Each structure stands twice: as C-alpha cells, then as structure tokens.
Coordinates of N, CA and C in Angstrom, one line a residue:
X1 N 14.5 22.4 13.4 CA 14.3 21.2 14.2 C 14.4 20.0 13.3
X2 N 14.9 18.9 13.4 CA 15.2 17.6 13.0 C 14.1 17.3 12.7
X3 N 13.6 16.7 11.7 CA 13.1 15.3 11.7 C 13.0 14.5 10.9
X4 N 12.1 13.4 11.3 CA 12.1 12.1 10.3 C 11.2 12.1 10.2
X5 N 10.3 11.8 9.0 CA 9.2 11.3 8.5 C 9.1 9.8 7.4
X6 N 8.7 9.4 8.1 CA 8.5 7.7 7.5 C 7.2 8.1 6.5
X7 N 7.0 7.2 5.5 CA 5.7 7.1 4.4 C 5.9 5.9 3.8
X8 N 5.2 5.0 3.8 CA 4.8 3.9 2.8 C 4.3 2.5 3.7
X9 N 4.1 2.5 5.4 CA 3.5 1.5 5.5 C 2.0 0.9 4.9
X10 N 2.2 -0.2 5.5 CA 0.4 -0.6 5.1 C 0.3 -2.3 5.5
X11 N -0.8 -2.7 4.5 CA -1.3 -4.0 4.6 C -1.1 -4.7 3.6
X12 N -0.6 -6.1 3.7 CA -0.1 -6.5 2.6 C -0.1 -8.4 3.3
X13 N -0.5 -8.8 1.9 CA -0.5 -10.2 2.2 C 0.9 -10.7 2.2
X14 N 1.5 -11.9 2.8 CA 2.7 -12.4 3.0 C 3.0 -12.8 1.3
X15 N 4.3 -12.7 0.9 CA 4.6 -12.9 -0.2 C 5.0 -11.6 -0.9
X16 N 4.4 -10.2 -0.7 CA 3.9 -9.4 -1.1 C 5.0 -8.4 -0.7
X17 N 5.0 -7.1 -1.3 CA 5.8 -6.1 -1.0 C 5.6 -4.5 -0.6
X18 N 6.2 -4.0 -0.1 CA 6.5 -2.9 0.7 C 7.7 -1.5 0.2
X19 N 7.7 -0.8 0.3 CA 8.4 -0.2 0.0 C 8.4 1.2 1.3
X20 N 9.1 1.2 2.0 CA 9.0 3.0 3.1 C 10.3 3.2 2.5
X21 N 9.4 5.0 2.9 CA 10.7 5.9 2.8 C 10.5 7.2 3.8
X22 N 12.3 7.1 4.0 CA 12.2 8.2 5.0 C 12.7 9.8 4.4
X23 N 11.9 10.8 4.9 CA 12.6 11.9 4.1 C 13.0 13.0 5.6
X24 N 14.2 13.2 5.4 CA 14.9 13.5 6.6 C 14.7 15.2 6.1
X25 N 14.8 15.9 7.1 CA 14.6 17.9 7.2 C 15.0 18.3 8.7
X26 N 15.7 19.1 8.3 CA 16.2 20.2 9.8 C 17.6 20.6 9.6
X27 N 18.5 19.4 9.1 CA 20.3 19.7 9.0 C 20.2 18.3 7.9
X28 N 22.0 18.9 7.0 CA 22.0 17.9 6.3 C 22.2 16.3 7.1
X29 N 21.7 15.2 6.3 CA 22.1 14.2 7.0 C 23.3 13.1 6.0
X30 N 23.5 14.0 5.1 CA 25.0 13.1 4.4 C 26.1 12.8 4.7
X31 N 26.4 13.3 6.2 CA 27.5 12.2 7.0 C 27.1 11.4 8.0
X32 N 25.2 10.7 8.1 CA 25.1 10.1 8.9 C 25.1 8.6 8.5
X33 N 25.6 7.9 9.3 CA 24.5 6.3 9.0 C 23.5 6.6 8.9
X34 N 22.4 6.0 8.5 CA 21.0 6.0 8.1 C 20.4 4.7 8.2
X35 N 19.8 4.3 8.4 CA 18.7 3.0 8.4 C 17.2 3.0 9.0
X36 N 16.9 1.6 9.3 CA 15.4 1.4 9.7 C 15.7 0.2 10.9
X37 N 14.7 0.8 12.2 CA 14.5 -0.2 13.1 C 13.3 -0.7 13.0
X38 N 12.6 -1.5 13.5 CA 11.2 -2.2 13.9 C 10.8 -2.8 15.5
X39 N 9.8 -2.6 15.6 CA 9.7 -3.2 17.2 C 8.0 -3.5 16.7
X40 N 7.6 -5.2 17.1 CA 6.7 -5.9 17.3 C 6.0 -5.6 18.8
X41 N 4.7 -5.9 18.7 CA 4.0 -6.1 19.7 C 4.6 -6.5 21.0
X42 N 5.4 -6.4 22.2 CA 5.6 -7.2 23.0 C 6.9 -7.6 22.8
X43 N 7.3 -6.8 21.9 CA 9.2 -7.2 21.6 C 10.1 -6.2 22.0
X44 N 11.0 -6.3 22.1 CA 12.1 -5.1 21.9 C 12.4 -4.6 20.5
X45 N 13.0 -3.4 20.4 CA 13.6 -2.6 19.6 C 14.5 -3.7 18.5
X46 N 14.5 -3.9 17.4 CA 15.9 -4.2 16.8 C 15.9 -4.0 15.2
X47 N 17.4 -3.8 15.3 CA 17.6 -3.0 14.1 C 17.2 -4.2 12.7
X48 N 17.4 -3.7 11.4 CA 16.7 -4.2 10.4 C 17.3 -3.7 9.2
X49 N 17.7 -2.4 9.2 CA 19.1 -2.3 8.0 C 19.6 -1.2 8.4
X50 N 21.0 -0.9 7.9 CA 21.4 0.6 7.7 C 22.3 0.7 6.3
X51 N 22.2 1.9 6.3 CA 23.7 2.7 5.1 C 24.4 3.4 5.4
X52 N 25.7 3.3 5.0 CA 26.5 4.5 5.5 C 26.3 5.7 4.8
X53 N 26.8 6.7 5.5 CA 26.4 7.8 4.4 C 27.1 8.2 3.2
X54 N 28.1 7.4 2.7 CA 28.7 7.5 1.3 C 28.2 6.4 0.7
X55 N 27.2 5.5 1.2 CA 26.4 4.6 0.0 C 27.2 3.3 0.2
X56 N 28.8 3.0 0.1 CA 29.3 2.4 -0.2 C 29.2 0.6 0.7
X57 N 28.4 0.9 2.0 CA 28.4 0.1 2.9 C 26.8 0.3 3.5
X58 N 26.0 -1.6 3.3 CA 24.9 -1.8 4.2 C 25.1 -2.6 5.0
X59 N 24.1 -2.6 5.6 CA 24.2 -3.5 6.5 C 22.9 -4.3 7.0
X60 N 22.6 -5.7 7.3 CA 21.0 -6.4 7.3 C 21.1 -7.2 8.4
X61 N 20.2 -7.2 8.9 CA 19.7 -8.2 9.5 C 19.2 -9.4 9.2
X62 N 19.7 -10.7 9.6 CA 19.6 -12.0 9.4 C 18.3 -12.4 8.8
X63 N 17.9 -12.0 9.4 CA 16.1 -12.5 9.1 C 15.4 -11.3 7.9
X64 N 16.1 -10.5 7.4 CA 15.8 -10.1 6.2 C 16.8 -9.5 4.9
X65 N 18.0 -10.5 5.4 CA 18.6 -10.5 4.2 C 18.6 -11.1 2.8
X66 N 18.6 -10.6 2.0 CA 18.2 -11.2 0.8 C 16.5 -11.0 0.1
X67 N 15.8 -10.1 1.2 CA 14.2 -9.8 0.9 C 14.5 -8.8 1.3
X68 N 15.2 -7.8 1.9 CA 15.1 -6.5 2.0 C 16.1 -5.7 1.6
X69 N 15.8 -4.3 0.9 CA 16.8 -3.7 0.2 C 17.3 -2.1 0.7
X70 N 18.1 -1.5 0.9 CA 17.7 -0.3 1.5 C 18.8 0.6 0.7
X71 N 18.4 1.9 0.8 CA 19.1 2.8 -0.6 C 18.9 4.3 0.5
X72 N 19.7 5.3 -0.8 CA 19.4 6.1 0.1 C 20.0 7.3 -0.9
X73 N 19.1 8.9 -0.8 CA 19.8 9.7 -1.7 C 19.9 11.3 -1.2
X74 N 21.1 11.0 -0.8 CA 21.9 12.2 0.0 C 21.3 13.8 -0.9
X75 N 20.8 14.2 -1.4 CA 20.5 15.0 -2.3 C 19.1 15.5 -2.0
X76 N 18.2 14.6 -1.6 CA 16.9 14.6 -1.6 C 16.9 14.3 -0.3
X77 N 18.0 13.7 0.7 CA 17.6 13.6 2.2 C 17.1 12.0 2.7
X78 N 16.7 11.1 1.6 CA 15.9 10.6 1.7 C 16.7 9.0 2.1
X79 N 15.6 8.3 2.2 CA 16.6 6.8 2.4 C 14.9 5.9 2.7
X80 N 15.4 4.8 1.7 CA 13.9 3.6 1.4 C 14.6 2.4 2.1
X81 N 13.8 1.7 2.2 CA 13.7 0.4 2.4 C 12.7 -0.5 1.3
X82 N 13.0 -1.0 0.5 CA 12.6 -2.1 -0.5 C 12.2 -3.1 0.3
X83 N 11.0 -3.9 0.8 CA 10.8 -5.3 1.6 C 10.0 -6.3 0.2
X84 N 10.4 -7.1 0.2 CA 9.7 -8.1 -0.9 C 10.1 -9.8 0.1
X85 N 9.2 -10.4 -1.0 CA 8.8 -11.5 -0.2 C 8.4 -11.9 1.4
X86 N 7.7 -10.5 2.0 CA 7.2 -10.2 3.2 C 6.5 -11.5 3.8
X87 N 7.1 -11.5 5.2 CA 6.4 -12.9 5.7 C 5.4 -12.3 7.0
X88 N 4.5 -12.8 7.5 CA 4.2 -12.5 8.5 C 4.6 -11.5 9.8
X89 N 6.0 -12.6 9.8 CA 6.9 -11.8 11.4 C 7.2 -10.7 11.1
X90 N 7.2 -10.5 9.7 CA 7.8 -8.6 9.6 C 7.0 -8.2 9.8
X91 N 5.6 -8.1 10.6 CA 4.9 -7.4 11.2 C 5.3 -6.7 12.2
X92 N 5.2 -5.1 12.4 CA 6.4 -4.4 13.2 C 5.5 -2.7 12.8
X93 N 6.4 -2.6 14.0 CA 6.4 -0.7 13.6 C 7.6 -0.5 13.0
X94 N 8.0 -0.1 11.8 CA 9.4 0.5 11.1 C 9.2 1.8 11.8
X95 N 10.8 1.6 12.3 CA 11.1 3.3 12.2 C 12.6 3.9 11.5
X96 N 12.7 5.2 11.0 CA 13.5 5.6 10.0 C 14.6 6.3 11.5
X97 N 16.1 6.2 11.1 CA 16.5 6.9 12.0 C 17.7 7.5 11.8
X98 N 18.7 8.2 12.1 CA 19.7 8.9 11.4 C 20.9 8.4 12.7
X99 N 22.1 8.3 12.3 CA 22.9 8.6 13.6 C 23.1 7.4 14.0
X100 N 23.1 6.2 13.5 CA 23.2 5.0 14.0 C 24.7 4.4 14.9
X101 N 24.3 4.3 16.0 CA 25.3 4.1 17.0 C 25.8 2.4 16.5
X102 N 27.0 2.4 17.0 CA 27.6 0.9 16.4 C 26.9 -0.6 17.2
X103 N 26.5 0.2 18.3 CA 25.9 -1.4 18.7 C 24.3 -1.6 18.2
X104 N 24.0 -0.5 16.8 CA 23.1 -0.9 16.4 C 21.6 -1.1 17.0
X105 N 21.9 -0.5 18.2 CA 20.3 -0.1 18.8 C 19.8 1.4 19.0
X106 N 21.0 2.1 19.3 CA 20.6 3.9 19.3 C 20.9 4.6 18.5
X107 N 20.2 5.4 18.3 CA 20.6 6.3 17.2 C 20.4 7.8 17.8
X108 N 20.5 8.7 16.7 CA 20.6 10.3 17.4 C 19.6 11.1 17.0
X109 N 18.5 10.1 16.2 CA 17.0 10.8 15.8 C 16.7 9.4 15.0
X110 N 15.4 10.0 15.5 CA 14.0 8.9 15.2 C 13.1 9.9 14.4
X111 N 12.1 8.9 13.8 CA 11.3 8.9 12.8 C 9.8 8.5 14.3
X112 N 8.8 8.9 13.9 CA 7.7 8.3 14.5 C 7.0 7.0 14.3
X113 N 7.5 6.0 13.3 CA 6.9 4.8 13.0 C 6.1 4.7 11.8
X114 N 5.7 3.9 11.0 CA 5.1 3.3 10.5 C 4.6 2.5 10.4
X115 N 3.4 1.5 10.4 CA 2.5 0.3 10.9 C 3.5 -0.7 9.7
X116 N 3.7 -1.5 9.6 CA 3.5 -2.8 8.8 C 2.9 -3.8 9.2
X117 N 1.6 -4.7 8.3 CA 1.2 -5.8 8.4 C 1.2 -6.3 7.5
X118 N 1.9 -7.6 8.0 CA 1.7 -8.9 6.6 C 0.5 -9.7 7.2
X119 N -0.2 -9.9 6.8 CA -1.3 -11.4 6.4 C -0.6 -12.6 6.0
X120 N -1.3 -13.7 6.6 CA -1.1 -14.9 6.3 C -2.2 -15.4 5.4

C-alpha cells in the first residue's frame, strides 16, 4: 500500500523556520513529480512547491519563493521542504504528495497533513 507520511510541522514564530519531510513507502517514487500542497482554514487547496523526479526542475509558488526550498532524495524515498523567513499566512495544513498533475492541484497520492503555525 502507498503512502505518504509528512513529519516536521509545528509552532513557530513569524521570522522563524520549518523544515517537513516526506518519506514516501509502498512503490518506488523516482519517476514521480513530488512536492507539497497546503490548505488554510476556509481556503482551497493550493499548491506550494514541486520537483521533478530527476531533481533537475522545481517549481514555487509566488508567495513563497525565495523563503522556501524543496529537495528531495530518490534513494531514501524522501522529499523536504526547507520554509525560512515564515510569515503568518503560511499558516496551513502542508501536505506531501507524489504524482503531481500539470494543473498543479491533483495529484495520484497524498500525505495526511501536517499542522503549520506561524505566530505574529
């Protein structure tokens, strides 16, 4: 059986940093895209980074480019997200997901979430 397991949210004052990681298990995932979605209280779904699965190509979202970093290591299954200089709005459920479809909202497995809060 597939899954995703997310690890590393928490509480963190704005300014501050974060680091999740996802460790994927069931089939290999080294010819997937890979990335992280998030969904706020009362928001929709939207994406927040990916990687391709040869490393070579990311991809960010506007509102966290240049503060968030995302990696990933085909060997170990695994794939982080780096968040620094965290502001408030990244308050969100991260989720880890494999299989990322091009319009960047579906993918072909999910992770269960992990809490993030930033403090003001």
């Amino acid at each position: 059986q597939v899954q995703l397991v997310e690890s590393g949210g928490g509480l963190v004052q704005a300014g501050g940093s974060l680091r999740l990681s996802c460790a994927a298990s069931g089939r290999p995932f080294s010819g997937y895209a890979m990335g992280w979605f998030r969904q706020a209280p009362g928001k929709e779904r939207e994406f927040v980074s990916a990687i391709s699965w040869n490393v070579e190509n990311t991809l960010y979202a506007d509102s966290v480019k240049g503060r968030f970093t995302i990696s990933r290591d085909n060997v170990k299954n695994t794939v982080d997200l780096q968040m620094n200089s965290l502001k408030p709005e990244d308050t969100a459920v991260y989720y880890c997901a494999a299989g990322i479809r091009n319009d960047l909202y579906e993918a072909d497995y999910w992770g269960q979430g992990t809490q993030v809060t930033v403090s003001s």
